JSON list of C-alpha atoms in Angstrom, two decimals:
[
{"chain": "A", "resi": 29, "resn": "LYS", "atom": "CA", "xyz": [-30.78, -0.56, 39.70]},
{"chain": "A", "resi": 30, "resn": "TYR", "atom": "CA", "xyz": [-27.96, -0.71, 37.13]},
{"chain": "A", "resi": 31, "resn": "TYR", "atom": "CA", "xyz": [-26.44, -4.19, 36.98]},
{"chain": "A", "resi": 32, "resn": "VAL", "atom": "CA", "xyz": [-29.67, -6.15, 36.56]},
{"chain": "A", "resi": 33, "resn": "PRO", "atom": "CA", "xyz": [-30.95, -4.04, 33.62]},
{"chain": "A", "resi": 34, "resn": "ALA", "atom": "CA", "xyz": [-27.49, -4.12, 32.03]},
{"chain": "A", "resi": 35, "resn": "ASN", "atom": "CA", "xyz": [-27.34, -7.90, 32.32]},
{"chain": "A", "resi": 36, "resn": "GLU", "atom": "CA", "xyz": [-30.87, -8.25, 30.92]},
{"chain": "A", "resi": 37, "resn": "ARG", "atom": "CA", "xyz": [-29.90, -6.11, 27.91]},
{"chain": "A", "resi": 38, "resn": "ARG", "atom": "CA", "xyz": [-26.75, -8.21, 27.44]},
{"chain": "A", "resi": 39, "resn": "GLU", "atom": "CA", "xyz": [-28.74, -11.45, 27.48]},
{"chain": "A", "resi": 40, "resn": "LEU", "atom": "CA", "xyz": [-31.27, -10.03, 25.02]},
{"chain": "A", "resi": 41, "resn": "LEU", "atom": "CA", "xyz": [-28.55, -8.87, 22.63]},
{"chain": "A", "resi": 42, "resn": "LEU", "atom": "CA", "xyz": [-26.69, -12.19, 22.78]},
{"chain": "A", "resi": 43, "resn": "ASP", "atom": "CA", "xyz": [-29.81, -14.37, 22.36]},
{"chain": "A", "resi": 44, "resn": "SER", "atom": "CA", "xyz": [-30.15, -16.29, 19.06]},
{"chain": "A", "resi": 45, "resn": "GLN", "atom": "CA", "xyz": [-26.44, -16.23, 18.22]},
{"chain": "A", "resi": 46, "resn": "ALA", "atom": "CA", "xyz": [-26.23, -12.50, 18.90]},
{"chain": "A", "resi": 47, "resn": "GLU", "atom": "CA", "xyz": [-28.59, -11.67, 16.03]},
{"chain": "A", "resi": 48, "resn": "LYS", "atom": "CA", "xyz": [-29.94, -8.54, 17.79]},
{"chain": "A", "resi": 49, "resn": "ALA", "atom": "CA", "xyz": [-26.42, -7.39, 18.67]},
{"chain": "A", "resi": 50, "resn": "LYS", "atom": "CA", "xyz": [-25.41, -7.70, 15.01]},
{"chain": "A", "resi": 51, "resn": "LYS", "atom": "CA", "xyz": [-28.48, -5.72, 13.86]},
{"chain": "A", "resi": 52, "resn": "PHE", "atom": "CA", "xyz": [-27.83, -3.10, 16.52]},
{"chain": "A", "resi": 53, "resn": "THR", "atom": "CA", "xyz": [-24.23, -2.70, 15.35]},
{"chain": "A", "resi": 54, "resn": "VAL", "atom": "CA", "xyz": [-25.40, -2.26, 11.75]},
{"chain": "A", "resi": 55, "resn": "TRP", "atom": "CA", "xyz": [-27.96, 0.32, 12.92]},
{"chain": "A", "resi": 56, "resn": "LYS", "atom": "CA", "xyz": [-25.32, 2.28, 14.87]},
{"chain": "A", "resi": 57, "resn": "ASN", "atom": "CA", "xyz": [-23.06, 2.42, 11.80]},
{"chain": "A", "resi": 58, "resn": "TYR", "atom": "CA", "xyz": [-26.02, 3.47, 9.63]},
{"chain": "A", "resi": 59, "resn": "ILE", "atom": "CA", "xyz": [-26.83, 6.32, 12.04]},
{"chain": "A", "resi": 60, "resn": "ARG", "atom": "CA", "xyz": [-23.22, 7.55, 12.12]},
{"chain": "A", "resi": 61, "resn": "GLN", "atom": "CA", "xyz": [-22.93, 7.44, 8.32]},
{"chain": "A", "resi": 62, "resn": "ASN", "atom": "CA", "xyz": [-26.21, 9.31, 7.69]},
{"chain": "A", "resi": 63, "resn": "TRP", "atom": "CA", "xyz": [-26.43, 11.71, 10.64]},
{"chain": "A", "resi": 64, "resn": "ASN", "atom": "CA", "xyz": [-25.00, 14.64, 8.68]},
{"chain": "A", "resi": 65, "resn": "GLN", "atom": "CA", "xyz": [-27.96, 14.50, 6.26]},
{"chain": "A", "resi": 66, "resn": "ILE", "atom": "CA", "xyz": [-30.38, 15.82, 8.89]},
{"chain": "A", "resi": 67, "resn": "HIS", "atom": "CA", "xyz": [-31.64, 19.35, 8.30]},
{"chain": "A", "resi": 68, "resn": "VAL", "atom": "CA", "xyz": [-34.20, 21.34, 10.26]},
{"chain": "A", "resi": 69, "resn": "GLY", "atom": "CA", "xyz": [-36.19, 23.66, 8.04]},
{"chain": "A", "resi": 70, "resn": "LYS", "atom": "CA", "xyz": [-38.98, 25.99, 9.11]},
{"chain": "A", "resi": 71, "resn": "VAL", "atom": "CA", "xyz": [-39.73, 26.25, 12.80]},
{"chain": "A", "resi": 72, "resn": "GLN", "atom": "CA", "xyz": [-43.07, 27.90, 13.53]},
{"chain": "A", "resi": 73, "resn": "THR", "atom": "CA", "xyz": [-45.17, 28.74, 16.51]},
{"chain": "A", "resi": 74, "resn": "ASN", "atom": "CA", "xyz": [-48.94, 28.82, 16.23]},
{"chain": "A", "resi": 75, "resn": "THR", "atom": "CA", "xyz": [-49.40, 31.95, 18.27]},
{"chain": "A", "resi": 76, "resn": "ALA", "atom": "CA", "xyz": [-49.02, 35.62, 17.50]},
{"chain": "A", "resi": 77, "resn": "ALA", "atom": "CA", "xyz": [-48.81, 36.56, 21.19]},
{"chain": "A", "resi": 78, "resn": "LYS", "atom": "CA", "xyz": [-45.83, 38.63, 22.26]},
{"chain": "A", "resi": 79, "resn": "GLN", "atom": "CA", "xyz": [-46.36, 37.58, 25.85]},
{"chain": "A", "resi": 80, "resn": "ILE", "atom": "CA", "xyz": [-46.79, 34.04, 27.12]},
{"chain": "A", "resi": 81, "resn": "PHE", "atom": "CA", "xyz": [-47.99, 33.68, 30.69]},
{"chain": "A", "resi": 82, "resn": "VAL", "atom": "CA", "xyz": [-46.95, 31.02, 33.20]},
{"chain": "A", "resi": 83, "resn": "GLY", "atom": "CA", "xyz": [-49.04, 27.90, 32.63]},
{"chain": "A", "resi": 84, "resn": "GLN", "atom": "CA", "xyz": [-49.90, 28.85, 29.05]},
{"chain": "A", "resi": 85, "resn": "GLU", "atom": "CA", "xyz": [-49.23, 26.37, 26.23]},
{"chain": "A", "resi": 86, "resn": "TYR", "atom": "CA", "xyz": [-47.07, 27.32, 23.27]},
{"chain": "A", "resi": 87, "resn": "PRO", "atom": "CA", "xyz": [-47.37, 25.04, 20.20]},
{"chain": "A", "resi": 88, "resn": "VAL", "atom": "CA", "xyz": [-44.32, 24.50, 17.97]},
{"chain": "A", "resi": 89, "resn": "THR", "atom": "CA", "xyz": [-44.18, 22.94, 14.49]},
{"chain": "A", "resi": 90, "resn": "THR", "atom": "CA", "xyz": [-41.08, 22.18, 12.45]},
{"chain": "A", "resi": 91, "resn": "GLU", "atom": "CA", "xyz": [-40.17, 20.60, 9.12]},
{"chain": "A", "resi": 92, "resn": "ILE", "atom": "CA", "xyz": [-37.26, 18.17, 9.24]},
{"chain": "A", "resi": 93, "resn": "ASN", "atom": "CA", "xyz": [-35.45, 16.43, 6.42]},
{"chain": "A", "resi": 94, "resn": "LEU", "atom": "CA", "xyz": [-33.95, 13.23, 7.83]},
{"chain": "A", "resi": 95, "resn": "GLY", "atom": "CA", "xyz": [-32.10, 12.25, 4.66]},
{"chain": "A", "resi": 96, "resn": "GLN", "atom": "CA", "xyz": [-31.80, 8.44, 4.65]},
{"chain": "A", "resi": 97, "resn": "LEU", "atom": "CA", "xyz": [-32.94, 8.13, 8.28]},
{"chain": "A", "resi": 98, "resn": "ASN", "atom": "CA", "xyz": [-36.46, 7.31, 9.38]},
{"chain": "A", "resi": 99, "resn": "PRO", "atom": "CA", "xyz": [-38.55, 8.90, 12.16]},
{"chain": "A", "resi": 100, "resn": "GLU", "atom": "CA", "xyz": [-38.13, 5.65, 14.13]},
{"chain": "A", "resi": 101, "resn": "ASP", "atom": "CA", "xyz": [-34.35, 6.27, 14.23]},
{"chain": "A", "resi": 102, "resn": "VAL", "atom": "CA", "xyz": [-34.57, 9.63, 15.99]},
{"chain": "A", "resi": 103, "resn": "GLU", "atom": "CA", "xyz": [-36.21, 11.52, 18.81]},
{"chain": "A", "resi": 104, "resn": "VAL", "atom": "CA", "xyz": [-37.03, 15.12, 17.96]},
{"chain": "A", "resi": 105, "resn": "GLN", "atom": "CA", "xyz": [-37.29, 17.39, 20.98]},
{"chain": "A", "resi": 106, "resn": "ILE", "atom": "CA", "xyz": [-38.08, 20.98, 21.82]},
{"chain": "A", "resi": 107, "resn": "TYR", "atom": "CA", "xyz": [-35.30, 22.11, 24.16]},
{"chain": "A", "resi": 108, "resn": "TYR", "atom": "CA", "xyz": [-36.39, 25.19, 26.09]},
{"chain": "A", "resi": 109, "resn": "GLY", "atom": "CA", "xyz": [-35.74, 27.35, 29.09]},
{"chain": "A", "resi": 110, "resn": "PRO", "atom": "CA", "xyz": [-34.86, 30.78, 30.45]},
{"chain": "A", "resi": 111, "resn": "LEU", "atom": "CA", "xyz": [-32.57, 32.90, 28.29]},
{"chain": "A", "resi": 112, "resn": "GLU", "atom": "CA", "xyz": [-30.60, 34.16, 31.28]},
{"chain": "A", "resi": 113, "resn": "ASP", "atom": "CA", "xyz": [-29.67, 30.55, 32.17]},
{"chain": "A", "resi": 114, "resn": "GLN", "atom": "CA", "xyz": [-28.28, 29.45, 28.81]},
{"chain": "A", "resi": 115, "resn": "ASN", "atom": "CA", "xyz": [-25.12, 28.15, 30.50]},
{"chain": "A", "resi": 116, "resn": "LYS", "atom": "CA", "xyz": [-27.11, 26.10, 33.01]},
{"chain": "A", "resi": 117, "resn": "PRO", "atom": "CA", "xyz": [-28.60, 23.11, 31.17]},
{"chain": "A", "resi": 118, "resn": "GLN", "atom": "CA", "xyz": [-30.12, 21.82, 34.41]},
{"chain": "A", "resi": 119, "resn": "ASN", "atom": "CA", "xyz": [-32.63, 24.70, 34.13]},
{"chain": "A", "resi": 120, "resn": "TYR", "atom": "CA", "xyz": [-33.78, 23.63, 30.67]},
{"chain": "A", "resi": 121, "resn": "SER", "atom": "CA", "xyz": [-36.53, 21.15, 29.80]},
{"chain": "A", "resi": 122, "resn": "THR", "atom": "CA", "xyz": [-37.41, 19.01, 26.80]},
{"chain": "A", "resi": 123, "resn": "VAL", "atom": "CA", "xyz": [-40.64, 18.03, 25.09]},
{"chain": "A", "resi": 124, "resn": "VAL", "atom": "CA", "xyz": [-40.67, 15.10, 22.67]},
{"chain": "A", "resi": 125, "resn": "MET", "atom": "CA", "xyz": [-42.28, 16.10, 19.38]},
{"chain": "A", "resi": 126, "resn": "ASN", "atom": "CA", "xyz": [-44.65, 13.86, 17.40]},
{"chain": "A", "resi": 127, "resn": "THR", "atom": "CA", "xyz": [-44.83, 13.23, 13.66]},
{"chain": "A", "resi": 128, "resn": "THR", "atom": "CA", "xyz": [-47.32, 11.58, 11.30]},
{"chain": "A", "resi": 129, "resn": "LEU", "atom": "CA", "xyz": [-44.51, 9.37, 9.88]},
{"chain": "A", "resi": 130, "resn": "GLU", "atom": "CA", "xyz": [-45.28, 10.58, 6.34]},
{"chain": "A", "resi": 131, "resn": "LYS", "atom": "CA", "xyz": [-43.19, 12.99, 4.29]},
{"chain": "A", "resi": 132, "resn": "ASN", "atom": "CA", "xyz": [-44.76, 16.15, 2.87]},
{"chain": "A", "resi": 133, "resn": "GLU", "atom": "CA", "xyz": [-44.42, 17.20, -0.78]},
{"chain": "A", "resi": 134, "resn": "ASP", "atom": "CA", "xyz": [-40.96, 18.68, -0.03]},
{"chain": "A", "resi": 135, "resn": "GLY", "atom": "CA", "xyz": [-39.66, 15.39, 1.40]},
{"chain": "A", "resi": 136, "resn": "ASN", "atom": "CA", "xyz": [-39.75, 16.66, 4.99]},
{"chain": "A", "resi": 137, "resn": "TYR", "atom": "CA", "xyz": [-41.42, 15.23, 8.07]},
{"chain": "A", "resi": 138, "resn": "ILE", "atom": "CA", "xyz": [-43.65, 17.59, 10.05]},
{"chain": "A", "resi": 139, "resn": "TYR", "atom": "CA", "xyz": [-43.12, 17.46, 13.82]},
{"chain": "A", "resi": 140, "resn": "ASN", "atom": "CA", "xyz": [-45.42, 19.02, 16.43]},
{"chain": "A", "resi": 141, "resn": "GLY", "atom": "CA", "xyz": [-45.00, 19.67, 20.12]},
{"chain": "A", "resi": 142, "resn": "VAL", "atom": "CA", "xyz": [-46.26, 21.95, 22.86]},
{"chain": "A", "resi": 143, "resn": "ILE", "atom": "CA", "xyz": [-44.23, 23.88, 25.41]},
{"chain": "A", "resi": 144, "resn": "LYS", "atom": "CA", "xyz": [-46.00, 24.65, 28.66]},
{"chain": "A", "resi": 145, "resn": "SER", "atom": "CA", "xyz": [-44.54, 27.82, 30.15]},
{"chain": "A", "resi": 146, "resn": "ARG", "atom": "CA", "xyz": [-43.35, 27.10, 33.70]},
{"chain": "A", "resi": 147, "resn": "ARG", "atom": "CA", "xyz": [-41.59, 30.35, 34.61]},
{"chain": "A", "resi": 148, "resn": "SER", "atom": "CA", "xyz": [-41.76, 34.04, 33.98]},
{"chain": "A", "resi": 149, "resn": "GLY", "atom": "CA", "xyz": [-39.09, 36.00, 32.16]},
{"chain": "A", "resi": 150, "resn": "GLN", "atom": "CA", "xyz": [-37.63, 35.67, 28.69]},
{"chain": "A", "resi": 151, "resn": "GLN", "atom": "CA", "xyz": [-37.68, 32.11, 27.42]},
{"chain": "A", "resi": 152, "resn": "GLY", "atom": "CA", "xyz": [-36.12, 30.53, 24.39]},
{"chain": "A", "resi": 153, "resn": "PHE", "atom": "CA", "xyz": [-36.22, 27.22, 22.56]},
{"chain": "A", "resi": 154, "resn": "THR", "atom": "CA", "xyz": [-34.54, 25.25, 19.83]},
{"chain": "A", "resi": 155, "resn": "ILE", "atom": "CA", "xyz": [-34.96, 21.86, 18.20]},
{"chain": "A", "resi": 156, "resn": "ARG", "atom": "CA", "xyz": [-32.69, 19.00, 19.29]},
{"chain": "A", "resi": 157, "resn": "ILE", "atom": "CA", "xyz": [-32.50, 15.62, 17.56]},
{"chain": "A", "resi": 158, "resn": "LEU", "atom": "CA", "xyz": [-31.04, 12.49, 19.17]},
{"chain": "A", "resi": 159, "resn": "PRO", "atom": "CA", "xyz": [-30.67, 8.89, 17.97]},
{"chain": "A", "resi": 160, "resn": "LYS", "atom": "CA", "xyz": [-33.37, 6.55, 19.28]},
{"chain": "A", "resi": 161, "resn": "ASN", "atom": "CA", "xyz": [-33.16, 2.79, 19.73]},
{"chain": "A", "resi": 162, "resn": "PRO", "atom": "CA", "xyz": [-34.28, 0.62, 22.65]},
{"chain": "A", "resi": 163, "resn": "PHE", "atom": "CA", "xyz": [-30.80, -0.91, 22.88]},
{"chain": "A", "resi": 164, "resn": "LEU", "atom": "CA", "xyz": [-29.03, 2.41, 23.42]},
{"chain": "A", "resi": 165, "resn": "ILE", "atom": "CA", "xyz": [-27.79, 2.80, 26.97]},
{"chain": "A", "resi": 166, "resn": "SER", "atom": "CA", "xyz": [-28.18, 6.58, 26.55]},
{"chain": "A", "resi": 167, "resn": "PRO", "atom": "CA", "xyz": [-29.27, 8.71, 23.58]},
{"chain": "A", "resi": 168, "resn": "PHE", "atom": "CA", "xyz": [-25.79, 10.30, 23.79]},
{"chain": "A", "resi": 169, "resn": "GLU", "atom": "CA", "xyz": [-23.99, 6.95, 23.42]},
{"chain": "A", "resi": 170, "resn": "LEU", "atom": "CA", "xyz": [-23.18, 7.45, 19.72]},
{"chain": "A", "resi": 171, "resn": "GLY", "atom": "CA", "xyz": [-21.81, 10.94, 20.23]},
{"chain": "A", "resi": 172, "resn": "VAL", "atom": "CA", "xyz": [-24.18, 12.54, 17.71]},
{"chain": "A", "resi": 173, "resn": "VAL", "atom": "CA", "xyz": [-26.69, 15.30, 18.44]},
{"chain": "A", "resi": 174, "resn": "TYR", "atom": "CA", "xyz": [-28.31, 17.68, 15.96]},
{"chain": "A", "resi": 175, "resn": "TRP", "atom": "CA", "xyz": [-29.10, 21.23, 17.12]},
{"chain": "A", "resi": 176, "resn": "ALA", "atom": "CA", "xyz": [-31.22, 23.52, 14.96]},
{"chain": "A", "resi": 177, "resn": "SER", "atom": "CA", "xyz": [-29.46, 26.78, 14.25]}
]
């Protein structure tokens, strides 16, 4: 479950005189150097409802300036869950947001996603951005996460 995939990744990275490993190292440094340029702008919901019922969908749109990074370098998520359980991350869920891969006139990427309400009670959400690369063991490997404020 763990050793075979790890060995396969190792072999892939070391193939062709470690060319992929070298590119991956450059990418990791690039992410670390440019991560602080990320900025989440407007976050909007496409509903005027004050009440959302269990099973109902709740669309979310946000504008994000990635600075020198590209949409392929990151995964933008809606991180949501019950307000009374803010200290219990195991009760929260994520939805990966999609983008058109083109900047708007302000230089921002527009991301869209949909939350499907699973529980009753007060719910909250924020935007979370993580690095994304198929060679990462975990999206938390680089120690960088962006949380919208």
